Amino acid sequence: MRILQAPASVYVTSQCSKSRDAKFLNGCILHSAMLDSLLSRRIVQRRVCLTRRCLNSVSCKAASLDDDASSMLTREAESDVLKALSQIIDPDFGTDIVSCGFVKDLDVDDVSGEVSFRLELTTPACPIKDEFEQKANEVVAALPWVKNVNVTMSAQPAKQIFAAELPAGLQKISNIIAVSSCKGGVGKSTVAVNLAYTLAGMGARVGIFDADVYGPSLPTMVSPENRLLEMNPEKKTIIPTEYMGVKMVSFGFAGQGRAIMRGPMVSGVINQLLTTTEWGELDYLVIDMPPGTGDIQLTLCQVVPLTAAVIVTTPQKLAFIDVAKGVRMFSKLRVCVPCVAVVENMCHFDADGKRFYPFGRGSGSQVVEQFGIPHLFDLPIRPTLSASGDSGMPEVVADPQGDVAEIFQNLGVCVVQQCAKIRQQVSTAVMYDKSIKAIKVKVPDSNEEFLLHPATVRRNDRSAQSVDEWTGEQKLQYGDIPEDIEPEEIRPMGNYAVSIQWPDGFSQIAPYDQLQSMERLVDVVRYTWSLHWEARSLWTRIVNALIKHFDITYSYLCWVYFYASAKH
């Protein structure tokens, strides 16, 4: 029997095939293991990357949270400081110094407990600036986390409220004070010079303008080294002379002595001397007014934005009669200059333990009572006061601790406080409230506040563009002004009016007395309700149109309306 055997090649082939299969299997296993290892490494790397990302995200979020927390703590610390400072009340404005905007450059470090800020007052001559600084230190230092307080005192830059309408020489003068009486020989120049040097002693930048061309007094009452005014040839302006830190201009320093000229020429000289002088930044310019109510006085009242006036009189009845004319001039002219104080000069003297009134009594108090001027100051008869005027050294400089200097100090405090109040009242007298679309009016020296519709104000313009100057015919018609007109800008114009800029390019001058005579809105509530009613009537018209042209139910529209109203 024959045994059949597989060929060797087949065996070998089978062995080789098994060997290849084993190698392939081992390779697959190895490859699989390598893939598993690679995947594991990649997974680990991905996990590490994700972990790092998470850690970075957490650290970033932690840093962000730290920054937010630090910012929040800083804001809370600033709020604490402002709340503490709001306890300090300005006696002139009747509100706290934070609301007045006095607190500037507040810097708080709640970690170290360091607090620094600046109090910017309305004038460097503020009579209670030391008290403000002391109280600010006390109230902030009382906070439990505060360790050190640094308070810096400063003053607002010298600038007129309505500087754009003024000559260049007057734009950087904050307050212009007229010292007047309309009576010669009562001591106007004495009061003007000593008041100026008192204000300078209080820390203010001061100038004096001698407006008496016919009989200038300033060259006698002060003794500057340079007694001649100089001209700037490039700018063609006048450089004022200076004595003990106070700038001054007088026709007596022009090298002409006393003038011999007619009224119109005098007005031109006064205008040139005042408006072309390089006064620079001044907190107060004191004008020594000449006697009378003529061309010079009218020119000054119309050209210069007088902040306030100080009236000088003597005890005699004759002086009172002329002084009353001057007070009426300031009140009746369209500039409406408020008289803030009365100085009764040469009212008494003391001898042998008694007080004597050689010229009578009552003129100053009569002015105060009749015209409602709030402050009265009595100047005694003092030989030194008269002698200082002749020697060229003001009494308040020669004897700063004397009785006369104390009276002028009180007068200076009064002038500073009243000027600050007047500037505050003028800057906020007429304002536009967009929320109720009405003009708010609160005339200075009046407790009455009322509202005006912008269209009413625009239609009541009385300028030549709106009313014919010859016939009085109304050129501006009612329908020419839309009901929804709004002012673009409202700026004060002295103490008597405001300038209103309208969208049509018209600039309207609206005096306070004219605003007071216009038809007023009854109150804010009624006016707001009228606006709401107009909106509702508009909504009704829209609803009717939608119902008519589209298949929309009224209830659905009402739901949309009330939902929108609730949202807003």
Coordinates of C-alpha atoms in Angstrom, one line a residue:
M1 CA 0.0 0.0 0.0
R2 CA 1.4 3.1 -1.0
I3 CA 1.5 6.0 1.4
L4 CA 0.9 9.4 0.0
Q5 CA 3.1 12.2 1.5
A6 CA 2.6 15.8 1.1
P7 CA 5.3 17.5 -0.8
A8 CA 8.1 19.1 1.3
S9 CA 7.5 22.3 -0.3
V10 CA 4.0 22.3 0.9
Y11 CA 5.2 21.6 4.4
V12 CA 7.7 24.2 4.2
T13 CA 5.2 26.5 2.7
S14 CA 2.8 25.8 5.6
Q15 CA 5.6 26.3 8.1
C16 CA 6.5 29.5 6.4
S17 CA 2.9 30.6 6.4
K18 CA 2.5 29.8 10.1
S19 CA 5.7 31.7 10.7
R20 CA 4.4 34.7 8.7
D21 CA 1.1 34.5 10.5
A22 CA 2.8 34.5 13.8
K23 CA 5.0 37.4 12.8
F24 CA 2.0 39.3 11.4
L25 CA 0.1 38.6 14.6
N26 CA 3.0 39.6 16.7
G27 CA 3.3 42.7 14.6
C28 CA -0.4 43.4 14.9
I29 CA -0.1 42.9 18.6
L30 CA 3.0 45.1 18.8
H31 CA 1.4 47.7 16.6
S32 CA -1.8 47.6 18.7
A33 CA 0.3 47.9 21.8
M34 CA 2.2 50.8 20.3
L35 CA -1.1 52.4 19.3
D36 CA -2.5 51.9 22.8
S37 CA 0.7 53.4 24.2
L38 CA 0.6 56.3 21.8
L39 CA -3.1 56.8 22.5
S40 CA -2.5 56.6 26.2
R41 CA 0.3 59.2 25.9
R42 CA -1.9 61.4 23.8
I43 CA -4.7 61.0 26.3
V44 CA -2.4 61.8 29.1
Q45 CA -1.0 64.7 27.2
R46 CA -4.5 65.9 26.4
R47 CA -5.5 65.5 30.0
V48 CA -2.4 67.4 31.1
C49 CA -3.2 70.1 28.5
L50 CA -6.8 70.3 29.7
T51 CA -5.6 70.4 33.3
R52 CA -3.2 73.2 32.5
R53 CA -5.9 75.0 30.6
C54 CA -8.3 74.5 33.5
L55 CA -5.6 75.7 35.9
N56 CA -4.9 78.7 33.7
S57 CA -8.6 79.4 33.3
V58 CA -9.0 79.1 37.1
S59 CA -6.0 81.3 37.7
C60 CA -7.2 83.9 35.2
K61 CA -10.7 83.8 36.7
A62 CA -9.1 84.0 40.1
A63 CA -7.0 87.0 39.0
S64 CA -10.1 88.5 37.4
L65 CA -12.0 88.0 40.6
D66 CA -9.2 89.5 42.5
D67 CA -9.2 92.5 40.2
D68 CA -13.0 92.8 40.5
A69 CA -12.8 92.5 44.2
S70 CA -10.0 95.0 44.5
S71 CA -11.9 97.4 42.2
M72 CA -15.0 96.9 44.2
L73 CA -13.2 97.5 47.5
T74 CA -11.6 100.7 46.0
R75 CA -15.1 101.9 44.9
E76 CA -16.5 101.2 48.3
A77 CA -13.6 103.1 49.9
E78 CA -14.1 106.1 47.6
S79 CA -17.8 106.0 48.4
D80 CA -17.0 106.0 52.1
V81 CA -14.7 109.0 51.6
L82 CA -17.2 111.0 49.6
K83 CA -20.0 110.1 52.1
A84 CA -17.7 111.5 54.9
L85 CA -16.9 114.6 53.0
S86 CA -20.6 115.2 52.2
Q87 CA -21.0 116.1 55.9
I88 CA -19.2 119.4 55.2
I89 CA -21.7 122.1 54.2
D90 CA -20.8 125.2 52.3
P91 CA -22.6 128.1 54.2
D92 CA -22.9 130.2 51.0
F93 CA -24.5 127.6 48.8
G94 CA -26.3 125.7 51.5
T95 CA -25.2 122.3 50.2
D96 CA -22.4 119.9 50.8
I97 CA -18.9 120.3 49.2
V98 CA -19.3 117.0 47.2
S99 CA -22.5 118.2 45.5
C100 CA -20.8 121.6 44.9
G101 CA -18.2 119.7 42.9
F102 CA -15.3 120.9 45.2
V103 CA -13.7 117.4 45.6
K104 CA -11.2 116.7 42.8
D105 CA -8.4 114.1 42.1
L106 CA -9.6 111.6 44.7
D107 CA -7.1 108.8 45.1
V108 CA -7.7 105.9 47.6
D109 CA -5.5 103.0 48.6
D110 CA -7.6 100.9 50.9
V111 CA -4.7 98.5 51.6
S112 CA -2.2 101.1 52.9
G113 CA -5.0 103.4 54.2
E114 CA -3.7 106.3 52.2
V115 CA -6.3 108.9 51.0
S116 CA -5.5 112.0 49.0
F117 CA -7.8 114.6 47.3
R118 CA -8.0 118.2 46.3
L119 CA -10.6 120.7 47.3
E120 CA -11.1 123.2 44.5
L121 CA -13.0 126.2 45.9
T122 CA -14.6 129.0 43.9
T123 CA -12.0 131.6 44.9
P124 CA -8.6 131.6 46.6
A125 CA -9.9 134.3 48.9
C126 CA -12.5 131.9 50.4
P127 CA -12.8 133.1 54.1
I128 CA -13.4 129.6 55.4
K129 CA -10.9 127.6 53.3
D130 CA -8.8 126.7 56.4
E131 CA -12.0 125.5 58.1
F132 CA -12.8 123.4 55.1
E133 CA -9.3 121.8 55.1
Q134 CA -9.5 121.1 58.8
K135 CA -12.9 119.5 58.6
A136 CA -12.0 117.4 55.6
N137 CA -9.0 116.0 57.4
E138 CA -11.1 115.2 60.5
V139 CA -14.1 113.5 58.8
V140 CA -11.9 111.3 56.5
A141 CA -9.4 110.4 59.2
A142 CA -12.4 109.2 61.3
L143 CA -12.9 106.3 58.9
P144 CA -11.6 103.1 60.6
W145 CA -9.4 102.0 57.7
V146 CA -7.8 105.4 57.0
K147 CA -4.3 105.9 58.3
N148 CA -3.1 109.0 56.5
V149 CA -5.0 111.9 54.8
N150 CA -3.5 114.4 52.3
V151 CA -5.7 117.4 51.5
T152 CA -4.6 119.9 48.9
M153 CA -6.4 123.3 48.6
S154 CA -6.9 125.1 45.3
A155 CA -9.2 127.4 43.5
Q156 CA -11.1 127.4 40.2
P157 CA -9.3 129.1 37.3
A158 CA -10.2 132.7 36.9
K159 CA -12.8 133.0 34.1
Q160 CA -16.0 134.8 33.4
I161 CA -19.1 132.7 33.2
F162 CA -19.9 134.2 29.7
A163 CA -16.3 134.9 28.6
A164 CA -17.1 134.3 24.9
E165 CA -19.0 137.6 24.6
L166 CA -16.2 139.7 26.2
P167 CA -13.1 141.5 24.9
A168 CA -10.0 139.4 25.2
G169 CA -8.6 141.5 28.1
L170 CA -11.6 140.7 30.3
Q171 CA -12.1 137.0 29.6
K172 CA -9.9 135.8 32.4
I173 CA -11.4 137.9 35.2
S174 CA -13.8 136.0 37.4
N175 CA -15.5 138.9 39.3
I176 CA -15.8 142.6 38.6
I177 CA -16.8 144.8 41.5
A178 CA -18.0 148.4 41.1
V179 CA -17.4 150.8 44.0
S180 CA -19.9 153.6 43.5
S181 CA -21.9 156.3 45.2
C182 CA -22.9 159.0 42.6
K183 CA -21.7 161.6 45.1
G184 CA -18.2 163.1 45.1
G185 CA -16.1 163.3 48.2
V186 CA -17.7 160.4 50.2
G187 CA -14.6 158.1 50.1
K188 CA -15.1 155.8 47.1
S189 CA -11.5 155.7 46.2
T190 CA -10.5 155.0 49.8
V191 CA -12.9 152.1 50.0
A192 CA -12.0 150.8 46.5
V193 CA -8.2 150.8 47.2
N194 CA -8.4 149.3 50.7
L195 CA -11.0 146.7 49.6
A196 CA -8.7 145.6 46.7
Y197 CA -5.7 145.2 49.1
T198 CA -7.9 143.3 51.6
L199 CA -8.9 140.8 48.9
A200 CA -5.2 140.5 47.9
G201 CA -4.3 139.8 51.5
M202 CA -6.9 137.0 51.5
G203 CA -5.0 135.3 48.7
A204 CA -6.9 136.5 45.6
R205 CA -5.4 137.9 42.4
V206 CA -6.7 141.5 42.3
G207 CA -6.6 144.5 40.0
I208 CA -7.9 148.1 40.4
F209 CA -9.3 150.2 37.6
D210 CA -9.6 154.0 38.2
A211 CA -12.6 155.0 36.0
D212 CA -12.4 158.7 36.9
V213 CA -10.8 160.4 34.0
Y214 CA -11.5 164.0 35.1
G215 CA -10.0 163.5 38.6
P216 CA -8.0 160.2 38.9
S217 CA -7.2 159.3 42.6
L218 CA -5.1 156.2 42.2
P219 CA -1.7 157.9 41.5
T220 CA -2.0 159.6 44.9
M221 CA -3.3 156.7 46.9
V222 CA -0.6 154.1 45.8
S223 CA 3.1 154.5 45.1
P224 CA 4.2 152.1 42.3
E225 CA 7.8 152.3 41.1
N226 CA 6.7 152.5 37.5
R227 CA 4.2 155.4 37.3
L228 CA 3.6 155.2 33.6
L229 CA 1.6 152.7 31.6
E230 CA 3.5 150.8 28.9
M231 CA 2.2 149.6 25.6
N232 CA 2.9 146.2 24.0
P233 CA 3.8 147.2 20.4
E234 CA 3.1 143.7 19.0
K235 CA -0.3 143.1 20.5
K236 CA -1.1 146.9 20.8
T237 CA -2.3 146.3 24.4
I238 CA -1.7 148.2 27.6
I239 CA 0.5 146.6 30.3
P240 CA -0.8 147.6 33.8
T241 CA 1.5 148.9 36.5
E242 CA 1.7 147.0 39.7
Y243 CA 2.1 147.8 43.4
M244 CA 2.5 145.2 46.1
G245 CA 1.0 142.5 44.0
V246 CA -2.1 144.4 42.8
K247 CA -2.4 145.4 39.1
M248 CA -3.7 148.9 38.4
V249 CA -4.7 151.1 35.5
S250 CA -5.6 154.8 35.7
F251 CA -5.7 157.7 33.3
G252 CA -3.3 159.4 35.8
F253 CA -0.7 156.8 34.8
A254 CA -1.1 157.6 31.1
G255 CA 1.1 160.7 31.4
Q256 CA -1.8 163.0 30.7
G257 CA -2.7 164.1 34.2
R258 CA -6.4 165.0 34.3
A259 CA -8.4 165.0 31.1
I260 CA -10.1 168.0 29.5
M261 CA -12.5 166.5 27.0
R262 CA -16.1 165.9 26.2
G263 CA -18.3 163.0 27.3
P264 CA -18.2 160.8 24.2
M265 CA -14.3 161.1 24.1
V266 CA -14.1 160.1 27.8
S267 CA -16.3 157.0 27.2
G268 CA -13.9 156.0 24.4
V269 CA -10.9 156.4 26.6
I270 CA -12.4 154.4 29.4
N271 CA -13.4 151.6 27.1
Q272 CA -9.9 151.5 25.6
L273 CA -8.1 151.6 29.0
L274 CA -10.3 148.8 30.4
T275 CA -10.7 146.4 27.5
T276 CA -7.3 146.6 25.9
T277 CA -5.3 146.1 29.1
E278 CA -3.5 142.8 29.7
W279 CA -5.1 142.0 33.0
G280 CA -4.2 138.3 32.9
E281 CA -6.0 136.0 35.3
L282 CA -7.7 137.9 38.1
D283 CA -10.1 136.8 40.7
Y284 CA -11.4 140.3 41.4
L285 CA -11.2 143.5 39.4
V286 CA -12.3 146.5 41.6
I287 CA -13.5 149.5 39.6
D288 CA -13.4 152.9 41.3
M289 CA -16.5 154.5 39.7
P290 CA -16.6 158.3 39.1
P291 CA -19.5 160.3 40.6
G292 CA -22.7 160.7 38.7
T293 CA -24.9 158.7 36.4
G294 CA -23.5 159.9 33.0
D295 CA -21.7 158.6 30.0
I296 CA -18.9 156.9 31.9
Q297 CA -21.2 155.0 34.2
L298 CA -23.5 153.9 31.4
T299 CA -20.5 152.8 29.3
L300 CA -19.1 150.7 32.1
C301 CA -22.4 149.1 32.9
Q302 CA -22.9 148.1 29.2
V303 CA -19.4 147.1 28.3
V304 CA -18.3 145.4 31.5
P305 CA -20.2 142.4 33.1
L306 CA -20.3 143.8 36.6
T307 CA -20.7 141.0 39.2
A308 CA -21.7 143.2 42.1
A309 CA -21.6 146.7 43.4
V310 CA -20.5 148.2 46.8
I311 CA -22.2 151.5 47.6
V312 CA -20.4 154.2 49.6
T313 CA -22.2 157.0 51.4
T314 CA -21.9 159.4 54.4
P315 CA -24.4 160.1 57.1
Q316 CA -25.8 163.3 55.6
K317 CA -29.2 163.3 53.9
L318 CA -27.7 165.0 50.9
A319 CA -25.4 162.0 50.3
F320 CA -28.4 159.6 50.6
I321 CA -30.3 161.4 47.8
D322 CA -27.4 161.0 45.3
V323 CA -26.6 157.5 46.5
A324 CA -30.2 156.4 45.9
K325 CA -29.8 157.6 42.2
G326 CA -26.8 155.3 41.8
V327 CA -28.6 152.3 43.3
R328 CA -31.6 152.8 41.0
M329 CA -29.2 153.1 38.0
F330 CA -27.8 149.6 38.8
S331 CA -31.2 148.1 39.3
K332 CA -33.0 149.7 36.3
L333 CA -30.4 149.2 33.6
R334 CA -30.7 146.0 31.7
V335 CA -27.5 144.7 33.3
C336 CA -29.2 144.6 36.7
V337 CA -26.1 144.7 39.0
P338 CA -26.8 143.5 42.5
C339 CA -25.7 145.8 45.3
V340 CA -24.2 143.6 48.0
A341 CA -23.0 146.0 50.7
V342 CA -23.3 149.6 51.9
V343 CA -20.3 151.4 53.4
E344 CA -21.2 154.4 55.5
N345 CA -17.9 156.5 55.7
M346 CA -17.0 159.1 58.3
C347 CA -20.0 158.0 60.5
H348 CA -18.5 158.6 64.0
F349 CA -15.4 159.0 66.1
D350 CA -14.5 158.2 69.7
A351 CA -13.2 160.6 72.3
D352 CA -13.1 160.7 76.1
G353 CA -14.8 157.3 76.2
K354 CA -17.8 158.5 74.2
R355 CA -18.9 158.1 70.6
F356 CA -19.8 161.2 68.6
Y357 CA -21.7 161.4 65.3
P358 CA -20.7 164.8 63.8
F359 CA -22.6 164.4 60.6
G360 CA -25.8 162.8 61.9
R361 CA -26.9 159.2 61.6
G362 CA -29.1 157.0 59.5
S363 CA -28.1 157.5 55.9
G364 CA -26.5 154.0 55.5
S365 CA -29.3 152.2 57.3
Q366 CA -31.8 154.1 55.2
V367 CA -30.2 152.8 52.0
V368 CA -30.2 149.3 53.4
E369 CA -33.9 149.4 54.4
Q370 CA -35.2 151.1 51.2
F371 CA -33.3 149.0 48.7
G372 CA -32.9 145.7 50.5
I373 CA -29.1 145.7 50.5
P374 CA -28.2 143.0 53.0
H375 CA -25.0 144.3 54.6
L376 CA -24.0 147.6 56.2
F377 CA -20.4 148.6 57.3
D378 CA -19.6 151.7 59.3
L379 CA -16.2 153.4 58.8
P380 CA -15.1 155.7 61.6
I381 CA -13.3 159.0 61.3
R382 CA -9.6 158.1 61.6
P383 CA -6.8 160.5 60.9
T384 CA -4.6 157.6 59.9
L385 CA -7.1 156.5 57.2
S386 CA -7.0 160.0 55.6
A387 CA -3.2 160.1 56.0
S388 CA -2.7 156.7 54.3
G389 CA -4.6 157.9 51.3
D390 CA -2.2 160.8 50.9
S391 CA 1.0 158.8 51.6
G392 CA 0.5 156.2 48.9
M393 CA 0.2 153.3 51.4
P394 CA -3.3 151.8 51.9
E395 CA -4.4 151.7 55.6
V396 CA -5.0 147.9 55.5
V397 CA -1.3 147.5 54.4
A398 CA 0.1 150.1 56.8
D399 CA -1.8 148.7 59.9
P400 CA -3.2 145.2 59.1
Q401 CA -4.2 144.6 62.7
G402 CA -6.0 147.9 63.3
D403 CA -9.8 148.6 63.6
V404 CA -10.1 149.9 60.1
A405 CA -8.4 146.8 58.7
E406 CA -10.8 144.6 60.6
I407 CA -13.8 146.4 59.1
F408 CA -12.4 146.0 55.6
Q409 CA -11.7 142.4 56.3
N410 CA -15.4 141.9 57.1
L411 CA -16.3 143.8 54.0
G412 CA -13.9 141.6 51.9
V413 CA -15.5 138.4 53.4
C414 CA -18.9 139.8 52.5
V415 CA -17.9 140.6 48.9
V416 CA -16.3 137.1 48.4
Q417 CA -19.3 135.3 49.7
Q418 CA -21.9 137.3 47.8
C419 CA -19.9 137.1 44.5
A420 CA -19.8 133.3 44.9
K421 CA -23.5 133.1 45.5
I422 CA -24.2 135.4 42.5
R423 CA -22.1 133.3 40.2
Q424 CA -23.8 130.1 41.3
Q425 CA -27.3 131.6 40.9
V426 CA -26.5 133.1 37.5
S427 CA -25.0 129.8 36.2
T428 CA -28.1 127.8 37.1
A429 CA -30.8 130.5 36.6
V430 CA -32.1 129.2 33.3
M431 CA -31.6 125.5 32.3
Y432 CA -33.2 123.1 29.9
D433 CA -34.5 119.8 31.4
K434 CA -34.7 117.2 28.6
S435 CA -36.5 114.7 30.7
I436 CA -39.6 116.9 30.8
K437 CA -38.8 119.0 27.7
A438 CA -39.2 122.3 29.6
I439 CA -37.0 125.3 30.4
K440 CA -36.5 125.8 34.2
V441 CA -36.2 129.4 35.4
K442 CA -35.1 130.6 38.8
V443 CA -34.2 134.3 38.6
P444 CA -31.3 135.3 41.0
D445 CA -32.5 136.9 44.3
S446 CA -35.9 135.2 43.8
N447 CA -37.3 132.1 45.5
E448 CA -39.7 131.5 42.6
E449 CA -39.0 128.7 40.2
F450 CA -41.2 128.0 37.1
L451 CA -41.3 126.2 33.8
L452 CA -41.5 127.5 30.3
H453 CA -42.3 125.7 27.0
P454 CA -39.3 126.1 24.6
A455 CA -41.6 127.0 21.7
T456 CA -43.2 129.8 23.9
V457 CA -39.8 131.2 24.6
R458 CA -38.8 131.1 21.0
R459 CA -42.0 132.8 19.8
N460 CA -41.7 135.6 22.3
D461 CA -38.4 136.9 20.9
R462 CA -38.5 140.7 20.6
S463 CA -35.4 141.2 18.4
A464 CA -35.4 142.9 15.1
Q465 CA -35.6 139.6 13.3
S466 CA -38.9 138.8 15.0
V467 CA -40.5 142.2 15.3
D468 CA -40.3 145.2 13.0
E469 CA -38.5 148.0 14.9
W470 CA -40.5 150.8 13.2
T471 CA -44.0 149.5 13.0
G472 CA -44.0 146.9 15.8
E473 CA -45.5 144.4 13.4
Q474 CA -44.8 140.8 14.3
K475 CA -42.6 139.2 11.7
L476 CA -42.2 135.9 13.4
Q477 CA -45.5 134.0 13.0
Y478 CA -46.8 131.4 15.5
G479 CA -46.7 128.6 12.9
D480 CA -43.1 129.3 12.1
I481 CA -41.9 127.6 15.3
P482 CA -42.5 123.9 15.7
E483 CA -44.0 122.7 19.0
D484 CA -41.2 120.2 19.5
I485 CA -38.3 122.7 19.2
E486 CA -35.6 122.3 21.8
P487 CA -32.7 124.7 22.7
E488 CA -29.2 123.6 21.8
E489 CA -27.4 125.7 24.4
I490 CA -28.3 128.2 27.1
R491 CA -25.6 130.6 28.4
P492 CA -25.7 133.5 31.0
M493 CA -25.5 137.0 29.7
G494 CA -24.4 139.0 32.8
N495 CA -26.9 139.2 35.7
Y496 CA -29.9 140.1 33.5
A497 CA -30.4 137.7 30.7
V498 CA -29.4 134.4 28.9
S499 CA -28.4 133.7 25.4
I500 CA -30.3 130.7 23.9
Q501 CA -29.0 129.0 20.8
W502 CA -31.8 127.3 18.7
P503 CA -31.5 124.5 16.1
D504 CA -32.4 126.9 13.2
G505 CA -29.2 128.9 13.9
F506 CA -30.9 131.8 15.7
S507 CA -29.3 133.2 18.9
Q508 CA -31.9 134.7 21.2
I509 CA -31.2 137.1 24.0
A510 CA -33.9 136.5 26.7
P511 CA -33.8 139.0 29.7
Y512 CA -35.0 137.6 33.0
D513 CA -37.9 140.1 33.3
Q514 CA -39.2 139.0 29.9
L515 CA -39.0 135.3 30.9
Q516 CA -41.0 136.2 34.1
S517 CA -43.8 137.7 32.0
M518 CA -44.2 134.7 29.6
E519 CA -47.0 132.1 29.8
R520 CA -45.9 129.4 32.2
L521 CA -46.4 125.7 32.4
V522 CA -48.5 125.0 35.5
D523 CA -46.2 122.3 37.0
V524 CA -44.0 119.4 36.1
V525 CA -46.7 116.8 36.8
R526 CA -49.3 118.4 34.6
Y527 CA -46.8 119.0 31.8
T528 CA -45.5 115.4 32.0
W529 CA -49.1 114.2 31.9
S530 CA -49.8 116.3 28.8
L531 CA -46.8 114.7 27.1
H532 CA -48.1 111.2 28.1
W533 CA -51.5 112.1 26.8
E534 CA -50.0 113.2 23.5
A535 CA -48.2 109.8 23.3
R536 CA -51.4 108.0 24.1
S537 CA -53.3 109.8 21.3
L538 CA -50.5 108.9 18.9
W539 CA -50.8 105.3 20.0
T540 CA -54.5 105.4 19.4
R541 CA -54.0 106.6 15.8
I542 CA -51.5 103.9 15.2
V543 CA -53.8 101.2 16.6
N544 CA -56.7 102.3 14.4
A545 CA -54.4 102.3 11.3
L546 CA -53.2 98.7 12.1
I547 CA -56.7 97.4 12.7
K548 CA -57.9 99.0 9.5
H549 CA -55.2 97.8 7.2
F550 CA -54.1 94.5 8.9
D551 CA -56.1 91.7 10.5
I552 CA -54.8 92.4 14.1
T553 CA -57.0 92.3 17.1
Y554 CA -57.3 95.2 19.4
S555 CA -56.7 93.1 22.5
Y556 CA -53.4 91.9 21.1
L557 CA -52.2 95.4 20.4
C558 CA -53.2 96.5 23.9
W559 CA -51.2 93.6 25.3
V560 CA -48.2 94.7 23.3
Y561 CA -48.7 98.3 24.5
F562 CA -48.9 97.4 28.2
Y563 CA -46.0 95.0 27.9
A564 CA -43.8 97.7 26.4
S565 CA -45.0 100.2 29.0
A566 CA -44.1 97.8 31.8
K567 CA -40.7 97.2 30.2
H568 CA -39.9 100.9 30.2

